[in-house]
mmCIF file with all atom_site columns, C-alpha atoms in Angstrom:
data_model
loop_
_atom_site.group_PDB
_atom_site.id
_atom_site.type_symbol
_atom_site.label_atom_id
_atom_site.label_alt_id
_atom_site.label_comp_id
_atom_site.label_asym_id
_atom_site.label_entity_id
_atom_site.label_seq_id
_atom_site.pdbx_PDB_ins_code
_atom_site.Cartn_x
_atom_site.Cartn_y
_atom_site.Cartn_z
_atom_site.occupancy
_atom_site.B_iso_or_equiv
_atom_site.pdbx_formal_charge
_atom_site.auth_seq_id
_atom_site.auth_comp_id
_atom_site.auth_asym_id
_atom_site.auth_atom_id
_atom_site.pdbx_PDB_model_num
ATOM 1   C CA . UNK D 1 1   ? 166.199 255.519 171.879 1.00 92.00 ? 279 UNK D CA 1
ATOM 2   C CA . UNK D 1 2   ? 163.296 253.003 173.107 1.00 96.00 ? 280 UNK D CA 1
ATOM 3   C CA . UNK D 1 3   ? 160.285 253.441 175.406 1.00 96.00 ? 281 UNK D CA 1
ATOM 4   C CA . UNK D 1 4   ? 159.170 250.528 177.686 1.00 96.00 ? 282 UNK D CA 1
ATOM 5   C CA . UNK D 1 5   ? 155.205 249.641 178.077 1.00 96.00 ? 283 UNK D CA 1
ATOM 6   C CA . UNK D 1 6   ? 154.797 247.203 181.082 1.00 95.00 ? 284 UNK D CA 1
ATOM 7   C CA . UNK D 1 7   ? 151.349 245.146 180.857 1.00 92.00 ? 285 UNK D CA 1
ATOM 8   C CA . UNK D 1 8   ? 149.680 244.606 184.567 1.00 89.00 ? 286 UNK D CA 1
ATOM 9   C CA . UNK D 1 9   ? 148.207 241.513 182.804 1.00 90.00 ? 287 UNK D CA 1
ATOM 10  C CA . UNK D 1 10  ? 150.966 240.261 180.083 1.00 92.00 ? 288 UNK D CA 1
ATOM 11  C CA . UNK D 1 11  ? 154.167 238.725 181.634 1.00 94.00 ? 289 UNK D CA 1
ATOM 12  C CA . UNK D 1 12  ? 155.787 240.573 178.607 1.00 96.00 ? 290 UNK D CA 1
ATOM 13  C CA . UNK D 1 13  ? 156.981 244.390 177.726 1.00 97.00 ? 291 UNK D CA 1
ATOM 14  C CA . UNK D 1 14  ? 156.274 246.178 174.618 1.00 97.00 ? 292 UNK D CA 1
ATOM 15  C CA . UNK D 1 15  ? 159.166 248.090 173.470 1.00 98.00 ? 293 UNK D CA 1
ATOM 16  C CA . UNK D 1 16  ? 159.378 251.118 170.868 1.00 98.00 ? 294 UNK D CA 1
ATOM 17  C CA . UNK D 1 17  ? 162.703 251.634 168.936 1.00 98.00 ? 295 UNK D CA 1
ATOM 18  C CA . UNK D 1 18  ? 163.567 254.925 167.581 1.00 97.00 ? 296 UNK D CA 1
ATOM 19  C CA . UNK D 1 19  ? 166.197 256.159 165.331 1.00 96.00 ? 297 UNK D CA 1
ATOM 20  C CA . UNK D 1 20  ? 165.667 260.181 164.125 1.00 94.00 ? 298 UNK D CA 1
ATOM 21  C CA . UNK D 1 21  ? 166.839 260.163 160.029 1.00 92.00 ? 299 UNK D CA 1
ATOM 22  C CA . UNK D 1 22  ? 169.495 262.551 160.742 1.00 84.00 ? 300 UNK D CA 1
ATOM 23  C CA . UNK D 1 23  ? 170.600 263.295 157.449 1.00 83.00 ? 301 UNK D CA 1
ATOM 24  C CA . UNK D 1 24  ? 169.829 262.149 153.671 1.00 86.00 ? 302 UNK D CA 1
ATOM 25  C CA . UNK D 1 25  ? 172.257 259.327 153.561 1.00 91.00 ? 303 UNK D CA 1
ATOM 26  C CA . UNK D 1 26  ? 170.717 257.336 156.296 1.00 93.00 ? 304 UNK D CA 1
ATOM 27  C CA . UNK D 1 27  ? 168.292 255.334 153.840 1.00 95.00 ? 305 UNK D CA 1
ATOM 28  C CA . UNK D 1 28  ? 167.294 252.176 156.110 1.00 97.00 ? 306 UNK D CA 1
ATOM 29  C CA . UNK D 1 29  ? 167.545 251.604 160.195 1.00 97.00 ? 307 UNK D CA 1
ATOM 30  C CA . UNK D 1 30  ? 167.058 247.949 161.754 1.00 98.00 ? 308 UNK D CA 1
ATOM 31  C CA . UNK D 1 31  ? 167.581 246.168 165.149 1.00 98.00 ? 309 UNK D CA 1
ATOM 32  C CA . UNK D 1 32  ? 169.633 243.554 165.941 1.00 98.00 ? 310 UNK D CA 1
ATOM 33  C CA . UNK D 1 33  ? 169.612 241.547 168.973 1.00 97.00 ? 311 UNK D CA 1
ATOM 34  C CA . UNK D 1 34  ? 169.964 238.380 171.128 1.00 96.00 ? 312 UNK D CA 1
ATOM 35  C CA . UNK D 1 35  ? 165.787 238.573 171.383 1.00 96.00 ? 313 UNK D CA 1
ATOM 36  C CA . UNK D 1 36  ? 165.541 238.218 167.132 1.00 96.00 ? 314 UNK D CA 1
ATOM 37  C CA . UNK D 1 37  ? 168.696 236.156 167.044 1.00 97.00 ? 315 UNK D CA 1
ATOM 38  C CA . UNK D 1 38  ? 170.581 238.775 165.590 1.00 96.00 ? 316 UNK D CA 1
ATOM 39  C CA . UNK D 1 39  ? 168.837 238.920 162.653 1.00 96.00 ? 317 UNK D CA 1
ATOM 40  C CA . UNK D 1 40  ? 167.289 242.604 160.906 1.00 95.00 ? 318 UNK D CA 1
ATOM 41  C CA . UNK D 1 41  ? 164.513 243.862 161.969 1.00 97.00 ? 319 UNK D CA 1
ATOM 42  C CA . UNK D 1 42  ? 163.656 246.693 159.667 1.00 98.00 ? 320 UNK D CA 1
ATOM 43  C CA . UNK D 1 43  ? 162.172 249.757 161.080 1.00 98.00 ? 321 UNK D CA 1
ATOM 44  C CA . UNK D 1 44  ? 159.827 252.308 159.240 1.00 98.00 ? 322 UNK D CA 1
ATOM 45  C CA . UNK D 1 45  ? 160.357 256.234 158.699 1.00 96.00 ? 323 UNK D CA 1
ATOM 46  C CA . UNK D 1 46  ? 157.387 257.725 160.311 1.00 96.00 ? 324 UNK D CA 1
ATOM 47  C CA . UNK D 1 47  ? 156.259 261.369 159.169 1.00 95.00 ? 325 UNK D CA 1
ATOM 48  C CA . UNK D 1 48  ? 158.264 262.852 162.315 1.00 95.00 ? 326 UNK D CA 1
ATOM 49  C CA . UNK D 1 49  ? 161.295 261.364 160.415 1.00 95.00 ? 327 UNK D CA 1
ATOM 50  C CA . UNK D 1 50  ? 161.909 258.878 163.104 1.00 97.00 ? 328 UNK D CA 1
ATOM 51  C CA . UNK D 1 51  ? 162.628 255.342 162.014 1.00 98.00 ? 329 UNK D CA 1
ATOM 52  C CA . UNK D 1 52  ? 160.495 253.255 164.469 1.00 98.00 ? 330 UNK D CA 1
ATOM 53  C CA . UNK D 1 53  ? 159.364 249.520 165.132 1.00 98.00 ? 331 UNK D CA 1
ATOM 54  C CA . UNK D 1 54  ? 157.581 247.103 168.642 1.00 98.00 ? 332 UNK D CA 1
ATOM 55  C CA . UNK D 1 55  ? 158.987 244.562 169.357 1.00 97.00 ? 333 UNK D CA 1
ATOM 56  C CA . UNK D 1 56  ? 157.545 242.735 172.497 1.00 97.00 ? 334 UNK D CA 1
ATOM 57  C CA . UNK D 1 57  ? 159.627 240.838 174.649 1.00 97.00 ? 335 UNK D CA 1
ATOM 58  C CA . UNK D 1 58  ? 159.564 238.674 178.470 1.00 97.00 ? 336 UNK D CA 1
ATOM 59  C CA . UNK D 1 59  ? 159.513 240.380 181.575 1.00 96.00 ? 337 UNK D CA 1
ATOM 60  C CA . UNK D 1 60  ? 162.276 239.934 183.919 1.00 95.00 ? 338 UNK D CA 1
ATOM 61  C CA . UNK D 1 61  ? 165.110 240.109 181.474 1.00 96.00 ? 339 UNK D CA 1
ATOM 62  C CA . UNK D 1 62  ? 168.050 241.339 179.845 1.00 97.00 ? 340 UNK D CA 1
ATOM 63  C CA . UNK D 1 63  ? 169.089 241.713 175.975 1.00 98.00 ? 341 UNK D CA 1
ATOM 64  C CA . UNK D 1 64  ? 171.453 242.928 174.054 1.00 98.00 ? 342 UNK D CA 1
ATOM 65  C CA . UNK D 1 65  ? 171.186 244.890 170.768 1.00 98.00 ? 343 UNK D CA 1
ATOM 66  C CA . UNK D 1 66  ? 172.168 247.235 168.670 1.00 98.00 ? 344 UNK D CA 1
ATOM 67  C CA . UNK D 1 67  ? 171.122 249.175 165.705 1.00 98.00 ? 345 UNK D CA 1
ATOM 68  C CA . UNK D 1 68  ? 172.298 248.817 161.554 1.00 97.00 ? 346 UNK D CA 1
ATOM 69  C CA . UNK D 1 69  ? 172.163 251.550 159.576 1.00 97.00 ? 347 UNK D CA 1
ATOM 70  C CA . UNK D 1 70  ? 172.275 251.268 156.100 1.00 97.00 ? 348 UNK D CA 1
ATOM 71  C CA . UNK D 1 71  ? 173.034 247.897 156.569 1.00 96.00 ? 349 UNK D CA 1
ATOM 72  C CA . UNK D 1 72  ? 177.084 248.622 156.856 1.00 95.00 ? 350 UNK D CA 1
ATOM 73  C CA . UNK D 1 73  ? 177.051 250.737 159.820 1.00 95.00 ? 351 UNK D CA 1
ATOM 74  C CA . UNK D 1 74  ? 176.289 249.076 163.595 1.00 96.00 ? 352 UNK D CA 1
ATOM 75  C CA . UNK D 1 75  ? 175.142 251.840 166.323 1.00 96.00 ? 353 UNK D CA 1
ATOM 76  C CA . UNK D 1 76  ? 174.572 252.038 169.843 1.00 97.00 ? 354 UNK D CA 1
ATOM 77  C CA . UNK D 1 77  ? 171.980 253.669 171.614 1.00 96.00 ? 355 UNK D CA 1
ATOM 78  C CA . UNK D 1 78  ? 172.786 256.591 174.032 1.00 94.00 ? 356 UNK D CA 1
ATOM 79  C CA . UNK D 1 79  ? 169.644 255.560 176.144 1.00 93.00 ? 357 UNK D CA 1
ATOM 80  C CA . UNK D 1 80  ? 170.335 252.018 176.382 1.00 97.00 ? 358 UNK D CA 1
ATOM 81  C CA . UNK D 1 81  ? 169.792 250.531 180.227 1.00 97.00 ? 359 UNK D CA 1
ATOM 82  C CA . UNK D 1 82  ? 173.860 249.596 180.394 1.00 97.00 ? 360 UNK D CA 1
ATOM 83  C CA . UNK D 1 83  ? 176.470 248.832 177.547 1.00 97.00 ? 361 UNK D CA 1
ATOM 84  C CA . UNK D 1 84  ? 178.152 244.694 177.190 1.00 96.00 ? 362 UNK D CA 1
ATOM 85  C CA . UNK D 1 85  ? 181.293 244.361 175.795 1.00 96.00 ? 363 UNK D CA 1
ATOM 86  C CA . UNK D 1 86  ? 181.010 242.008 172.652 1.00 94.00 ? 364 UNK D CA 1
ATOM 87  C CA . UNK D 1 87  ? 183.462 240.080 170.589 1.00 93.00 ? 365 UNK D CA 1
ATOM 88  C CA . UNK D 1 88  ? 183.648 242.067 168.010 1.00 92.00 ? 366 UNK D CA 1
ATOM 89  C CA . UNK D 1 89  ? 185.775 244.764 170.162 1.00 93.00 ? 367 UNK D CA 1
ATOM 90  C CA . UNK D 1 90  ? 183.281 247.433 170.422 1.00 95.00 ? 368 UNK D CA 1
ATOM 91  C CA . UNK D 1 91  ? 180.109 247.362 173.054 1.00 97.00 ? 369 UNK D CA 1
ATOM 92  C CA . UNK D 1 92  ? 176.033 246.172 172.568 1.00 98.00 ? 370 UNK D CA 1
ATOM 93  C CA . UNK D 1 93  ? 173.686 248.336 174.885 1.00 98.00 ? 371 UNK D CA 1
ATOM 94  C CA . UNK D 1 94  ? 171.754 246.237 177.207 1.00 98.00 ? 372 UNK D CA 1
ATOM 95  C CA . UNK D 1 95  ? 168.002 246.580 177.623 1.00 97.00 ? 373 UNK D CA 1
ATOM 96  C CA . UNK D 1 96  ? 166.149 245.388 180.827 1.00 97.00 ? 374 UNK D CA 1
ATOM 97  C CA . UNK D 1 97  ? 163.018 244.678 180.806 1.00 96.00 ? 375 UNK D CA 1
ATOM 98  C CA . UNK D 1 98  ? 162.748 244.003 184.447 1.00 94.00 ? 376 UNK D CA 1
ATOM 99  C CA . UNK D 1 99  ? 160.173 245.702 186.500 1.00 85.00 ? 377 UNK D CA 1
ATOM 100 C CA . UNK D 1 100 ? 161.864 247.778 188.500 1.00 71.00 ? 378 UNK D CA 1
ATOM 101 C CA . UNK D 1 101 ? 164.104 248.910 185.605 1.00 51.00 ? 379 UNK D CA 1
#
């Protein structure tokens, strides 16, 4: 899940990704995208037990993601914007960070 914070004065949009811990052997949560070059970026548990991190990125765009659990296991978001096909045979969500999105 992610929440978008559009800036009247920024051209860019803070965005919050969440991942609830679910269960005992979820141990470490990061996102992966076209905006960080695919690379981790870990996320922290919070004391809601919500794995969390900001990332801010341009207006008027689109990227893909997803998330890595444990560092094995790739996720998708259920409130992603839209879902891409990837190479890999399985989907990236799509996040728009377009105004009127």
């Amino acid at each position: 899940m992610f929440t978008k914070k559009y800036f009247k004065t920024k051209n860019e949009v803070e965005i919050t990704f969440q991942w609830p811990k679910e269960d005992v052997e979820t141990k470490s949560v990061a996102v992966c995208g076209d905006f960080n070059q695919w690379q981790s970026t870990p996320m922290k548990l919070n004391r809601q037990k919500v794995f969390t991190t900001k990332i801010r990125l341009p207006k008027e765009s689109n990227f893909e993601f997803r998330y890595l659990v444990n560092d094995t296991q790739w996720e998708n978001d259920p409130a992603a914007d839209g879902y891409v096909s990837n190479s890999y045979g399985s989907d990236n969500c799509l996040l728009s960070t377009h105004v009127s999105a």
